Short mmCIF file of C-alpha atoms in Angstrom, two decimals:
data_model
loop_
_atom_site.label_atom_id
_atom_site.label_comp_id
_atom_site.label_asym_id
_atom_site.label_seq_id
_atom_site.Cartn_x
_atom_site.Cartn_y
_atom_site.Cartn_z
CA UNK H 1 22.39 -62.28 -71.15
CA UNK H 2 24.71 -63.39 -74.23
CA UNK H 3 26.16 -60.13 -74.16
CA UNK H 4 26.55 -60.30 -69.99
CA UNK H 5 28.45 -63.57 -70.60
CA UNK H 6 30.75 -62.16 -74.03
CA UNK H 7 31.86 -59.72 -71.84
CA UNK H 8 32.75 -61.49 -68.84
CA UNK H 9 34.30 -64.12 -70.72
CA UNK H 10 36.39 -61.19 -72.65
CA UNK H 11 37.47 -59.40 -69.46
CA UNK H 12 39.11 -63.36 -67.89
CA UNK H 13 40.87 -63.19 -71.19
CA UNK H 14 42.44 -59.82 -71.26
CA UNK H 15 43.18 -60.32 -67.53
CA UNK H 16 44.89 -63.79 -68.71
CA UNK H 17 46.54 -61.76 -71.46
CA UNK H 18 48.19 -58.87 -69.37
CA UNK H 19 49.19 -61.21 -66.80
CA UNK H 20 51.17 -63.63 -69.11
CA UNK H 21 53.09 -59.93 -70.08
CA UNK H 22 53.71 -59.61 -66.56
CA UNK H 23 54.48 -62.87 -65.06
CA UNK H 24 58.28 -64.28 -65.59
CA UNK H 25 58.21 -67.64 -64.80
CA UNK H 26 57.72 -69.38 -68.34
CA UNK H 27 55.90 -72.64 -67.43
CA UNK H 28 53.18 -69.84 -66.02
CA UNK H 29 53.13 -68.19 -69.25
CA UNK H 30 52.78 -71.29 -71.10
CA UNK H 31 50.09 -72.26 -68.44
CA UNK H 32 48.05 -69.04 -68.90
CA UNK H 33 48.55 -69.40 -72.79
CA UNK H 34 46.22 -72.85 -72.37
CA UNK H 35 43.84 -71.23 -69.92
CA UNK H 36 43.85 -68.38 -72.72
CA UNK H 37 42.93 -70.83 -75.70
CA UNK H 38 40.17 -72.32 -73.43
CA UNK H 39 38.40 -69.26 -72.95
CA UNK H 40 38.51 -68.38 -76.39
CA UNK H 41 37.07 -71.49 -77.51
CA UNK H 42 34.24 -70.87 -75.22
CA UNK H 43 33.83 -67.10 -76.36
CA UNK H 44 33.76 -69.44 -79.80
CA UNK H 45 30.76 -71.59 -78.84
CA UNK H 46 28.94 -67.91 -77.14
CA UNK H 47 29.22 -66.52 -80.78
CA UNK H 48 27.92 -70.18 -82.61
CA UNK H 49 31.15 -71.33 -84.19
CA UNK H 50 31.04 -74.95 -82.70
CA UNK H 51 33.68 -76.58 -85.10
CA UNK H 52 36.59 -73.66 -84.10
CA UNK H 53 35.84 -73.93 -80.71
CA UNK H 54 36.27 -77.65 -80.61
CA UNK H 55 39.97 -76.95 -82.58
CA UNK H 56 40.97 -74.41 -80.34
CA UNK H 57 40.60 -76.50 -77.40
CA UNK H 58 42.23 -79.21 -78.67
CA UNK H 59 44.85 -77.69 -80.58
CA UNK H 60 45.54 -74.46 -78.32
CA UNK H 61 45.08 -75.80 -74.63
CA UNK H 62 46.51 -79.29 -75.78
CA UNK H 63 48.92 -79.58 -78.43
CA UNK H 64 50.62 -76.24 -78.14
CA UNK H 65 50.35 -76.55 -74.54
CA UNK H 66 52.96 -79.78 -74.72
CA UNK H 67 54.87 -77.75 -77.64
CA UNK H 68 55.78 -75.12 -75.36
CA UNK H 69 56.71 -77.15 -72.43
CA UNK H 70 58.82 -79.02 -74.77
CA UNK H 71 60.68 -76.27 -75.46
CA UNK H 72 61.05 -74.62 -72.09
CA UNK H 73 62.74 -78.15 -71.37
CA UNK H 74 65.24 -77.86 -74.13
CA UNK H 75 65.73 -73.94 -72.99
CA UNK H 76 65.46 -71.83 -70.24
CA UNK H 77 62.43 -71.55 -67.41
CA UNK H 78 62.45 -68.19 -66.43
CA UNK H 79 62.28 -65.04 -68.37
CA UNK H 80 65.57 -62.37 -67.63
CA UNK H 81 64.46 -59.35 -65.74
CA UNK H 82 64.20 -56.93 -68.58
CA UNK H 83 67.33 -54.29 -68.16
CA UNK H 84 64.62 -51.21 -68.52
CA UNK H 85 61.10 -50.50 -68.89
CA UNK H 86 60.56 -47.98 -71.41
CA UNK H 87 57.32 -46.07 -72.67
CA UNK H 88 57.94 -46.31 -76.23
CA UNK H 89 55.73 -49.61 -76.88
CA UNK H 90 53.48 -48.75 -74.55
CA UNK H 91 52.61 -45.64 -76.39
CA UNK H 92 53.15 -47.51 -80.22
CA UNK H 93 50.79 -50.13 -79.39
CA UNK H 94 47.91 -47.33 -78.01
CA UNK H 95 48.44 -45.50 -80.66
CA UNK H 96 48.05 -48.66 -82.91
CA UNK H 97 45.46 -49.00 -80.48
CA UNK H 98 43.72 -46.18 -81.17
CA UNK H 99 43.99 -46.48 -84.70
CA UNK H 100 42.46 -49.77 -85.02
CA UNK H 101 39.35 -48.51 -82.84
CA UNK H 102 38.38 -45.48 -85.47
CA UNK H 103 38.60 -48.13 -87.77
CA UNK H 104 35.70 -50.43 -86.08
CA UNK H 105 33.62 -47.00 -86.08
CA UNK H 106 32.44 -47.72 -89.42
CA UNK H 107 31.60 -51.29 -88.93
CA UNK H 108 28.07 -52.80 -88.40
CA UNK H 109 26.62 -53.17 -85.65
CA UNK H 110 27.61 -57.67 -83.50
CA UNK H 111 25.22 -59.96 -85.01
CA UNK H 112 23.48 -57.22 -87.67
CA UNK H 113 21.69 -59.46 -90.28
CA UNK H 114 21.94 -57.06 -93.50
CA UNK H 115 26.06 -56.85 -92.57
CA UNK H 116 27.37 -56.83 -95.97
CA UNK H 117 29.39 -60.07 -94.97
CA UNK H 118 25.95 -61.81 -94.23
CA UNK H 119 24.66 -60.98 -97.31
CA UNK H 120 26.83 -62.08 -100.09
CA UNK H 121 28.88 -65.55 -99.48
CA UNK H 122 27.03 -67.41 -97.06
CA UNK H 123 23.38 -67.09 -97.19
CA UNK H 124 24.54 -69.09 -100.83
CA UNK H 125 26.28 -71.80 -99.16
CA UNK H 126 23.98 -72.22 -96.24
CA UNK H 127 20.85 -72.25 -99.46
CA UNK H 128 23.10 -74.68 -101.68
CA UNK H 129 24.40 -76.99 -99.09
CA UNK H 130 21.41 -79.18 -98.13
CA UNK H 131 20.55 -79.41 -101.94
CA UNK H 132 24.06 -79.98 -103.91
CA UNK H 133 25.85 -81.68 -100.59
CA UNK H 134 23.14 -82.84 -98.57
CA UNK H 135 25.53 -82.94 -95.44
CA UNK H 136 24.07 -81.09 -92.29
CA UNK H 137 26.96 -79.67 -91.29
CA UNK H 138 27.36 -76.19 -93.67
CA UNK H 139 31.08 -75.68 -92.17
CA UNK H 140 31.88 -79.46 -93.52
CA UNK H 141 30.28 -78.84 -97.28
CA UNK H 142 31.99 -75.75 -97.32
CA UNK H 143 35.53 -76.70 -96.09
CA UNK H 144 35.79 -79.64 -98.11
CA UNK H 145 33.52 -79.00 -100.78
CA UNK H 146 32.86 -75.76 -102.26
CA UNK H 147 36.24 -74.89 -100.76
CA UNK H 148 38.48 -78.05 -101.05
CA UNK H 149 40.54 -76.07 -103.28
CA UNK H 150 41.56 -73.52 -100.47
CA UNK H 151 41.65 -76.38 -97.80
CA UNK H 152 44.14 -78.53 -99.92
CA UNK H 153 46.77 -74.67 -99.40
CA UNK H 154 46.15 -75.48 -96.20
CA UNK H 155 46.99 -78.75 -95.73
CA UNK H 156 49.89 -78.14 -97.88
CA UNK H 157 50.87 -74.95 -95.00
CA UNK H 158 50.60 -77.64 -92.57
CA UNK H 159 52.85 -79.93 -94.22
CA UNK H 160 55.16 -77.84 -95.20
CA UNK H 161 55.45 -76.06 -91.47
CA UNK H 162 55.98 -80.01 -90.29
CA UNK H 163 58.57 -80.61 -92.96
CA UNK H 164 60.58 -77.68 -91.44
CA UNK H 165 60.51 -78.55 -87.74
CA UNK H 166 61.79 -81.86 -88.99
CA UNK H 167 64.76 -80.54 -90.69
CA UNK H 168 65.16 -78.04 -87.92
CA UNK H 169 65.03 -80.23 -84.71
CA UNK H 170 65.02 -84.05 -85.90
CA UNK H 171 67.65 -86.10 -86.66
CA UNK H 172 70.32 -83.82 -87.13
CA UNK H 173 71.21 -84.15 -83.08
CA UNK H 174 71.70 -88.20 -83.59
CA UNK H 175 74.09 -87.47 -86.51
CA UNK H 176 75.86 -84.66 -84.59
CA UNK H 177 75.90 -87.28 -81.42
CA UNK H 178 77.14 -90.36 -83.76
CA UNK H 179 79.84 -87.74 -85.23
CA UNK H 180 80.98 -86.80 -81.75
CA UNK H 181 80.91 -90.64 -80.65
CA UNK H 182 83.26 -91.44 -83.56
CA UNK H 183 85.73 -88.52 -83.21
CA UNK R 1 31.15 -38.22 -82.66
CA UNK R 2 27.56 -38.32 -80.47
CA UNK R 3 27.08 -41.84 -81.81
CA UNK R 4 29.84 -42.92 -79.60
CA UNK R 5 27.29 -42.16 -77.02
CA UNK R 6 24.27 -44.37 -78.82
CA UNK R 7 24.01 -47.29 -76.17
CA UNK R 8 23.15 -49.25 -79.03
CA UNK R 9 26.31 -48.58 -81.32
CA UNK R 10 28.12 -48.96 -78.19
CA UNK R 11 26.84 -52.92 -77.43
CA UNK R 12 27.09 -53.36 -80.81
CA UNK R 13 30.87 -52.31 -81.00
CA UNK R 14 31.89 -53.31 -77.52
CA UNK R 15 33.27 -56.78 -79.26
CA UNK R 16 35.37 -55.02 -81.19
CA UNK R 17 37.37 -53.16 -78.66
CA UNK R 18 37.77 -55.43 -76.76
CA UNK R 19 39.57 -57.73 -79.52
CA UNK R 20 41.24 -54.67 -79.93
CA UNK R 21 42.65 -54.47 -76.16
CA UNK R 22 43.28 -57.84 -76.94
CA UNK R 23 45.49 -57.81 -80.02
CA UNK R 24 47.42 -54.65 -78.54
CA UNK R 25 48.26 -56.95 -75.72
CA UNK R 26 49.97 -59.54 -78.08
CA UNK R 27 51.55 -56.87 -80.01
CA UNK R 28 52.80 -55.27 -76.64
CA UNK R 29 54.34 -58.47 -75.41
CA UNK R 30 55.76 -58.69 -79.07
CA UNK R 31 57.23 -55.21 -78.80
CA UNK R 32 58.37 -54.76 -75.36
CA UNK R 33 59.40 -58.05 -74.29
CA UNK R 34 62.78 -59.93 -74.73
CA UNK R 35 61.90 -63.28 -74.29
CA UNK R 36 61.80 -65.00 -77.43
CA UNK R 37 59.69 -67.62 -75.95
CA UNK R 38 57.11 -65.10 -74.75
CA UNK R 39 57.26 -63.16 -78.10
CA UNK R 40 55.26 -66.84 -79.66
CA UNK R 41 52.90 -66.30 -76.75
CA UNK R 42 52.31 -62.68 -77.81
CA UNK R 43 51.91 -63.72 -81.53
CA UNK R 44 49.15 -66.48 -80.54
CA UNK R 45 47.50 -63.88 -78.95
CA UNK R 46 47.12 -61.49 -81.46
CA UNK R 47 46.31 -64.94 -83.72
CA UNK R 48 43.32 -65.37 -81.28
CA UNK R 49 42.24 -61.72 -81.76
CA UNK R 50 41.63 -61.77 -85.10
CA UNK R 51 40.14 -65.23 -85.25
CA UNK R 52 37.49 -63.70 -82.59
CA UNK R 53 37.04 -60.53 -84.90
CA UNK R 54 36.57 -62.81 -87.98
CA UNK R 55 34.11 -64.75 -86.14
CA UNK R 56 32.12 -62.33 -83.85
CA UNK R 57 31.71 -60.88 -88.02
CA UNK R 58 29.97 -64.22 -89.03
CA UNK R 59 27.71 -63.88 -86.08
CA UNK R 60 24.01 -63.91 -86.91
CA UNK R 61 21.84 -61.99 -83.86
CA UNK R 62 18.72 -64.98 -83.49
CA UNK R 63 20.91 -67.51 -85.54
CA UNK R 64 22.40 -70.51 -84.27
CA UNK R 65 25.25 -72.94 -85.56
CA UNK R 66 25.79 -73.74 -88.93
CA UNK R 67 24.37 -77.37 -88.73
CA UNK R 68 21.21 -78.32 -90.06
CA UNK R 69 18.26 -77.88 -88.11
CA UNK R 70 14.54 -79.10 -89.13
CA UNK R 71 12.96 -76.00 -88.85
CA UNK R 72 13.23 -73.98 -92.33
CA UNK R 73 12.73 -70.68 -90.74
CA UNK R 74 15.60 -71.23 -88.55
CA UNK R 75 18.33 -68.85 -89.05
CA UNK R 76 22.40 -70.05 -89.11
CA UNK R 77 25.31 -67.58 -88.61
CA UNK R 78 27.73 -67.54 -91.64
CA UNK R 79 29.79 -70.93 -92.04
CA UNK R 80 32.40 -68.86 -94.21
CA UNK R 81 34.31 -67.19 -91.37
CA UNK R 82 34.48 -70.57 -89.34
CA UNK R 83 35.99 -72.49 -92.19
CA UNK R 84 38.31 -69.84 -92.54
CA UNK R 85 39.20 -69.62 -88.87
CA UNK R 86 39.05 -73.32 -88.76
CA UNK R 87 41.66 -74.21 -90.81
CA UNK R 88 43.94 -70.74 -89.69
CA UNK R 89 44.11 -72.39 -86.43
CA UNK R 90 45.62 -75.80 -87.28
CA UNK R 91 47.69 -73.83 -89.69
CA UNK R 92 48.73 -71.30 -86.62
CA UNK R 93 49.98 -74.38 -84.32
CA UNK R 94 51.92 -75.81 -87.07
CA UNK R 95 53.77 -72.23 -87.61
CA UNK R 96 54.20 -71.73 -83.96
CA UNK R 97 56.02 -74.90 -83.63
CA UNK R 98 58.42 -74.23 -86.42
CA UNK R 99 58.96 -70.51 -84.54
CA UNK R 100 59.66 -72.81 -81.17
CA UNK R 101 61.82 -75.18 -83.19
CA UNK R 102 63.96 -72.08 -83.83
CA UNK R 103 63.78 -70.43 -81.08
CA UNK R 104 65.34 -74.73 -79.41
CA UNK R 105 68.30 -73.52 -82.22
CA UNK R 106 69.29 -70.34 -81.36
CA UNK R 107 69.29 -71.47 -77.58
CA UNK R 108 71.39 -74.03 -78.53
CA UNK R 109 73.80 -72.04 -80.76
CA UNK R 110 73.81 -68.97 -78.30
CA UNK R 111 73.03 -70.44 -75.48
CA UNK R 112 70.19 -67.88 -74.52
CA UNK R 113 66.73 -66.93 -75.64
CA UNK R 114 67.08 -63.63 -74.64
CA UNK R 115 66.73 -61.22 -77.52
CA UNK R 116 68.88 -58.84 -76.06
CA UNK R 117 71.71 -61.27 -75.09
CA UNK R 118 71.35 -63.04 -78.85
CA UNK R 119 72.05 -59.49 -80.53
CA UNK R 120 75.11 -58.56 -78.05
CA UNK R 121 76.75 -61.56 -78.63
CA UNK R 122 76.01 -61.24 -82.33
CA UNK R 123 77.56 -57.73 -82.29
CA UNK R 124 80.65 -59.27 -80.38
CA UNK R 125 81.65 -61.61 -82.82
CA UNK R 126 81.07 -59.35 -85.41
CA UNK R 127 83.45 -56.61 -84.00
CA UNK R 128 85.42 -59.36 -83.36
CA UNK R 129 85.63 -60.62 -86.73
CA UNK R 130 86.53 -56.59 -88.26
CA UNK R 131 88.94 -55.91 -85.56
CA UNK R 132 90.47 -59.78 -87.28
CA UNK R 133 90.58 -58.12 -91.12
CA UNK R 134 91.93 -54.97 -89.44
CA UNK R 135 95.01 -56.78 -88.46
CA UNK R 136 95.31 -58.64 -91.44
CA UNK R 137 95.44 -55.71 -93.44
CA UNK R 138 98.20 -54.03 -91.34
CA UNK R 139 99.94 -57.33 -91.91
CA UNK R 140 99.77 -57.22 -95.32
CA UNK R 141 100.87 -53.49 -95.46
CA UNK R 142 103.68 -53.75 -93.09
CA UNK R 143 105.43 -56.63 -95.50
CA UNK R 144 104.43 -54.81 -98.24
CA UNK F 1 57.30 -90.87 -65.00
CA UNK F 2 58.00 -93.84 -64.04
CA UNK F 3 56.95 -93.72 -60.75
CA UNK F 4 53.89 -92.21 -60.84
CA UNK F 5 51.47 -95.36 -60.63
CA UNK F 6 48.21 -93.16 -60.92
CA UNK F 7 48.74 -91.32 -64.64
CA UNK F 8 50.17 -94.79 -65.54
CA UNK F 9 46.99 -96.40 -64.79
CA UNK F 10 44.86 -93.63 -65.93
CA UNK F 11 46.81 -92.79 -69.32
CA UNK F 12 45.94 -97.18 -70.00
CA UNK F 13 42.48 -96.10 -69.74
CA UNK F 14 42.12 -92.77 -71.58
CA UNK F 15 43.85 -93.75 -74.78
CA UNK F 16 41.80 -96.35 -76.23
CA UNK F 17 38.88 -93.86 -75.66
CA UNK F 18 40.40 -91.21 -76.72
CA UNK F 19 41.64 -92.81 -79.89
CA UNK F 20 37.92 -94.04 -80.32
CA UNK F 21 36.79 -90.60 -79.85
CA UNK F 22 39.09 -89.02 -82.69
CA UNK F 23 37.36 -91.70 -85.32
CA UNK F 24 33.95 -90.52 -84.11
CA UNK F 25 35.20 -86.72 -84.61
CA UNK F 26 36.84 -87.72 -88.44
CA UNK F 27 34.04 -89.89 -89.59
CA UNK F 28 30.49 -88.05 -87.76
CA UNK F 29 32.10 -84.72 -88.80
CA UNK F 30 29.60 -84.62 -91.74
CA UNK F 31 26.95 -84.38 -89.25
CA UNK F 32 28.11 -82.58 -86.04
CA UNK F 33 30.87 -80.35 -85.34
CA UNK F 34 34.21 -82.23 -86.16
CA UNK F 35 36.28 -82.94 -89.31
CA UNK F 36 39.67 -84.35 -90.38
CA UNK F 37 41.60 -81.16 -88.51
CA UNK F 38 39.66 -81.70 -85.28
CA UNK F 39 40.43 -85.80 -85.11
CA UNK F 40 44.15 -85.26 -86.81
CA UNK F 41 44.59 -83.46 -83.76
CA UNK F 42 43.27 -85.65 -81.03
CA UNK F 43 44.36 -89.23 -82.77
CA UNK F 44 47.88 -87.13 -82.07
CA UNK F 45 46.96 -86.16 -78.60
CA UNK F 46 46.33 -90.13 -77.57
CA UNK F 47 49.81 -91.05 -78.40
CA UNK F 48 51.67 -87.98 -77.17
CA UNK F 49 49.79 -88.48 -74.43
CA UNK F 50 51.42 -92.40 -74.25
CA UNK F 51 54.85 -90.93 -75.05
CA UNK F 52 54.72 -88.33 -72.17
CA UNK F 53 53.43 -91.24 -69.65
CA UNK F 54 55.11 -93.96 -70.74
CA UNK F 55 58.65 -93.44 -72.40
CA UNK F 56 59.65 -91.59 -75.72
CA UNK F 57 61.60 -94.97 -76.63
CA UNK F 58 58.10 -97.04 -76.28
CA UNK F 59 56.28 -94.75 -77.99
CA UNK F 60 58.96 -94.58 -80.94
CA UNK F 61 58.71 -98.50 -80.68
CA UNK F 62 54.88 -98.11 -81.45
CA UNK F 63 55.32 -96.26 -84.25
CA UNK F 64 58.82 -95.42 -85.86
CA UNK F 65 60.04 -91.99 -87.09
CA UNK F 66 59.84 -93.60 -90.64
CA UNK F 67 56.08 -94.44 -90.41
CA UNK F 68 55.49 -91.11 -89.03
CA UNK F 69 57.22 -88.93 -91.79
CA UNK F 70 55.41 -91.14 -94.64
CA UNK F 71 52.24 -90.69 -93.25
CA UNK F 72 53.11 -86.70 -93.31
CA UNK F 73 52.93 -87.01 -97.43
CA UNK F 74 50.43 -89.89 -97.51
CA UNK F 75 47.25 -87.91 -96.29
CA UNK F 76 48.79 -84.81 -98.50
CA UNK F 77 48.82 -87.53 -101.34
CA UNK F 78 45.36 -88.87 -100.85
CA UNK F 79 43.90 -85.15 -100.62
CA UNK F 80 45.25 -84.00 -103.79
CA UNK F 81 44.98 -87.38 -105.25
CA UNK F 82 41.17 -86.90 -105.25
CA UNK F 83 41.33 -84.40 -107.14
CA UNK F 84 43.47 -86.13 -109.43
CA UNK F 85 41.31 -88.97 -109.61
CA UNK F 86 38.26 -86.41 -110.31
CA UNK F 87 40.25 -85.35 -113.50
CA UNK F 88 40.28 -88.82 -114.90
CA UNK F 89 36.63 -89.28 -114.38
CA UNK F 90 36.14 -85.90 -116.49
CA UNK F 91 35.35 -83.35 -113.88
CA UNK F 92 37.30 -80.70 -112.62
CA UNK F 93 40.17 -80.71 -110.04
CA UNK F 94 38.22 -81.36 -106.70
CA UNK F 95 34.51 -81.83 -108.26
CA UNK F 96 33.28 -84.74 -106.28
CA UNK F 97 30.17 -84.92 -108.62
CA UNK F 98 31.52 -87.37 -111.01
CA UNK F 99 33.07 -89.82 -108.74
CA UNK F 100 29.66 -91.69 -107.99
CA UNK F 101 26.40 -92.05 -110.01
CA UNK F 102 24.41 -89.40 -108.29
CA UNK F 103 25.97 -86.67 -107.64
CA UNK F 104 25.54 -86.06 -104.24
CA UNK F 105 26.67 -89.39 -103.54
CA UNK F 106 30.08 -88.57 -104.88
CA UNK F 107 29.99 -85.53 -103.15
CA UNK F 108 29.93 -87.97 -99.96
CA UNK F 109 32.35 -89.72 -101.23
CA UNK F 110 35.05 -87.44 -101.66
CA UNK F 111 34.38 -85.23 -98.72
CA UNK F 112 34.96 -88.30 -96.91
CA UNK F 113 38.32 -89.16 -99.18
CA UNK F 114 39.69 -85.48 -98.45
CA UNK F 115 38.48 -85.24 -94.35
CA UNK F 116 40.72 -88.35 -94.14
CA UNK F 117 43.78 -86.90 -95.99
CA UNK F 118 43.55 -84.15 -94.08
CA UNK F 119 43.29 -86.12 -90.81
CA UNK F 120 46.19 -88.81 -91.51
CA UNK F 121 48.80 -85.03 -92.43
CA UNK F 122 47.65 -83.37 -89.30
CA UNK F 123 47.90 -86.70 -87.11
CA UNK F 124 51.67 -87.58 -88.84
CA UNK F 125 53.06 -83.68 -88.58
CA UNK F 126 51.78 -83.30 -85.09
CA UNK F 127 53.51 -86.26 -84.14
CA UNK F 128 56.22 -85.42 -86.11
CA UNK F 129 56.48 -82.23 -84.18
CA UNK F 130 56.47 -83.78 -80.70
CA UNK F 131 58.95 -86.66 -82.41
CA UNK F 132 61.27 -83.82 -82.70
CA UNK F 133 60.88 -81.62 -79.77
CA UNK F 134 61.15 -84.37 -76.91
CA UNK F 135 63.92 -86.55 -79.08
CA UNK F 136 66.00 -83.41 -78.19
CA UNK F 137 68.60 -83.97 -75.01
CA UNK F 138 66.85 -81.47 -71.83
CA UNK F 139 68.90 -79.28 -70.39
CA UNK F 140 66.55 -79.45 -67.28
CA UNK F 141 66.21 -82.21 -65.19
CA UNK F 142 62.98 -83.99 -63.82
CA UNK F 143 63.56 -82.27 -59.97
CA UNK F 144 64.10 -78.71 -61.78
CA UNK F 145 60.36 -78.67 -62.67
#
């Protein structure tokens, strides 16, 4: 049944996916890009990560959502028709494709409890949590706990990412204006 | 190569390919298309395909979400990927929108977001800007 | 926007709750799924929301570009800050342990400390972002939609 709904789920996205490569109007791209992030978030909850599907739908179907918009208003709304269609990408990205799919060959089987990624890491944290932390929440103790140090990198990224779209986009076009006033 | 025909191994892997179908898709609209708006769109989609590889890995078959339950025999699937993925997404938006403040930059200095129309114009000035020294040198050597 | 009555009317309702609903996310995300990147986020939403109702100008009125861009380094400041703070008690960077009696207690403590650092930076740079995308002069107008 789980695996019934994972893969119905999957095929709305990839159908989501190869239409935004297809469609030229922008605002539907940006559109299908939300409708993208919402599926994935629920794919998120279908495979038990609660606290990145609750980001993904807020950040991905609403923030980046508005982001987008925003800059289709300050640009262009419809894609240019594209002068030729050629079969080089097509046949990197199988190949790529391809590639990548020999590589999952060796992998464990979805959901495989002696995975070696189950059995080093996080059976500790989900043991030490409710004794060291005492927080119910494992993804909290870890993220700000036993990995504040990595989550502080983080916050820095994010700061650092807002610092630039400030110098980029603010304030500089009320300097230029005033400049242009005063000339 | 018989295991490919396993029904097991196939379940089992069928996540994978598709994230795999997935990514390619981003990387195809990355590739192929000129848009520079669309490329972003691309990029979050390959973004979202490795967050769901990442996270269909943490996965636990019988477990449930990381948050304390009373039972003690309960099994969780592995917090570690989601605080991983967790913070890669906020991280992710806040990239994107310094790509789209870029991308508002170069539409406003070329006056496209076409890649293609960016790189002509780019070429054009540059010829422009050789065909400029050439004269300047024949200058020079002629009153020389 | 002016003239649509309805999302007027609707956006007075939703962003009190909404706004509400981010604190419940940043404070209840020890317990349930949530946390300081989850209500960053949707404190941001509520006022974008506002801006994209209402006008840019009210919304800069609200809260001024100045506030906004301090608040970027405050919660980045209060984050690391902890861990400063930690040092002077005598643990190591980030070790809550020390900063209450029992040590689980402190733990509390400065998960608590850091969720809201990293709440207040997310809130302030998404803003921040919006701040500069829609302070930018369109070059469509309202009918090309």
């Amino acid at each position: 049944m789980e695996l019934a709904i994972t893969i119905l789920l999957f095929l709305a996205l990839v159908s989501c996916a190869i239409a935004i490569a297809l469609v030229r109007n922008l605002f539907a791209v940006v559109m299908l890009s939300g409708v993208v992030s919402l599926l994935a978030a629920l794919l998120f909850i279908v495979m038990d990560a609660v606290d990145v599907a609750f980001t993904e739908a807020a950040v991905g179907a609403g923030i980046s959502s508005v982001l987008m918009l925003g800059t289709i208003a300050l640009t262009a709304r419809n894609e240019k028709v594209p002068p030729r269609y050629s079969l080089v990408p097509l046949a990197v990205v199988s190949l790529t494709g391809m590639v990548l799919i020999y590589g999952t060959l060796d992998m464990p089987n979805f959901g495989d409890k002696n995975a070696p990624v189950q059995t080093h890491v996080g059976p500790s944290y989900i043991e030490r949590t409710p004794k060291e932390i005492k927080v119910p929440n494992f993804v909290t103790g870890v993220l700000a706990s036993y990995r504040g140090y990595d989550t502080l990198g983080e916050v820095t990224v994010v700061f650092t990412a807002g610092l630039g779209v400030i110098l980029l986009l603010g304030g500089l076009g009320k300097r230029r204006k005033r400049r242009r006033e005063s000339n | 190569m018989d295991s490919l025909f396993n029904t097991e191994f196939a379940l089992g892997h069928m996540n994978y390919w598709l994230f795999v179908i997935l990514m390619m898709t981003g990387l195809y609209i990355v590739v192929a298309r000129g848009n520079l708006l669309k490329k972003i769109v691309g990029l979050n989609l390959f973004q979202v395909a490795v967050f769901m590889l990442y996270i269909s890995m943490g996965k636990v078959a019988g477990g449930t979400a990381p948050i304390l339950v009373d039972n003690p025999d309960q099994a969780y699937s592995n917090p570690l990927p989601h605080v991983l993925i967790l913070t890669a997404i906020v991280v992710g938006i806040a990239t994107t929108s310094l790509g789209l403040a870029l991308i508002v930059r170069i539409n406003e200095t070329y006056g496209t977001i076409e890649e293609d129309e960016v790189l002509d114009i780019d070429h054009d000035m540059y010829s422009a800007e050789v065909a400029e020294m050439e004269k300047f040198k024949l200058m020079n050597a002629e009153t020389r | 926007m002016e003239h649509h009555l309805i999302l007027r009317v609707v956006t007075k309702m939703l962003v009190g709750p909404i706004l509400l609903y981010a604190l419940y996310v940043q404070f209840h995300g020890d317990f349930g799924p949530g946390g300081g990147f989850q209500a960053g986020v949707i404190f941001a939403v509520a006022f974008i929301l506002f801006g994209l109702v209402f006008s840019l100008r009210q919304l800069r009125k609200l809260v001024p570009d100045w506030v906004v861009h301090q608040l970027v380094a405050l919660g980045l400041l209060l984050y690391a800050g902890t861990g400063v703070l930690t040092l002077f008690l005598g643990g190591n960077f980030l070790d809550y342990n020390v900063l209450a009696d029992v040590a689980y207690q402190g733990q509390h403590w400065g998960i608590i400390a850091i969720e809201l650092g990293v709440g207040i930076t997310v809130f302030a740079v998404m803003l921040s972002i919006y701040y500069a995308f829609a302070g930018r002069p369109p070059q469509l107008d309202d009918k090309d939609w």
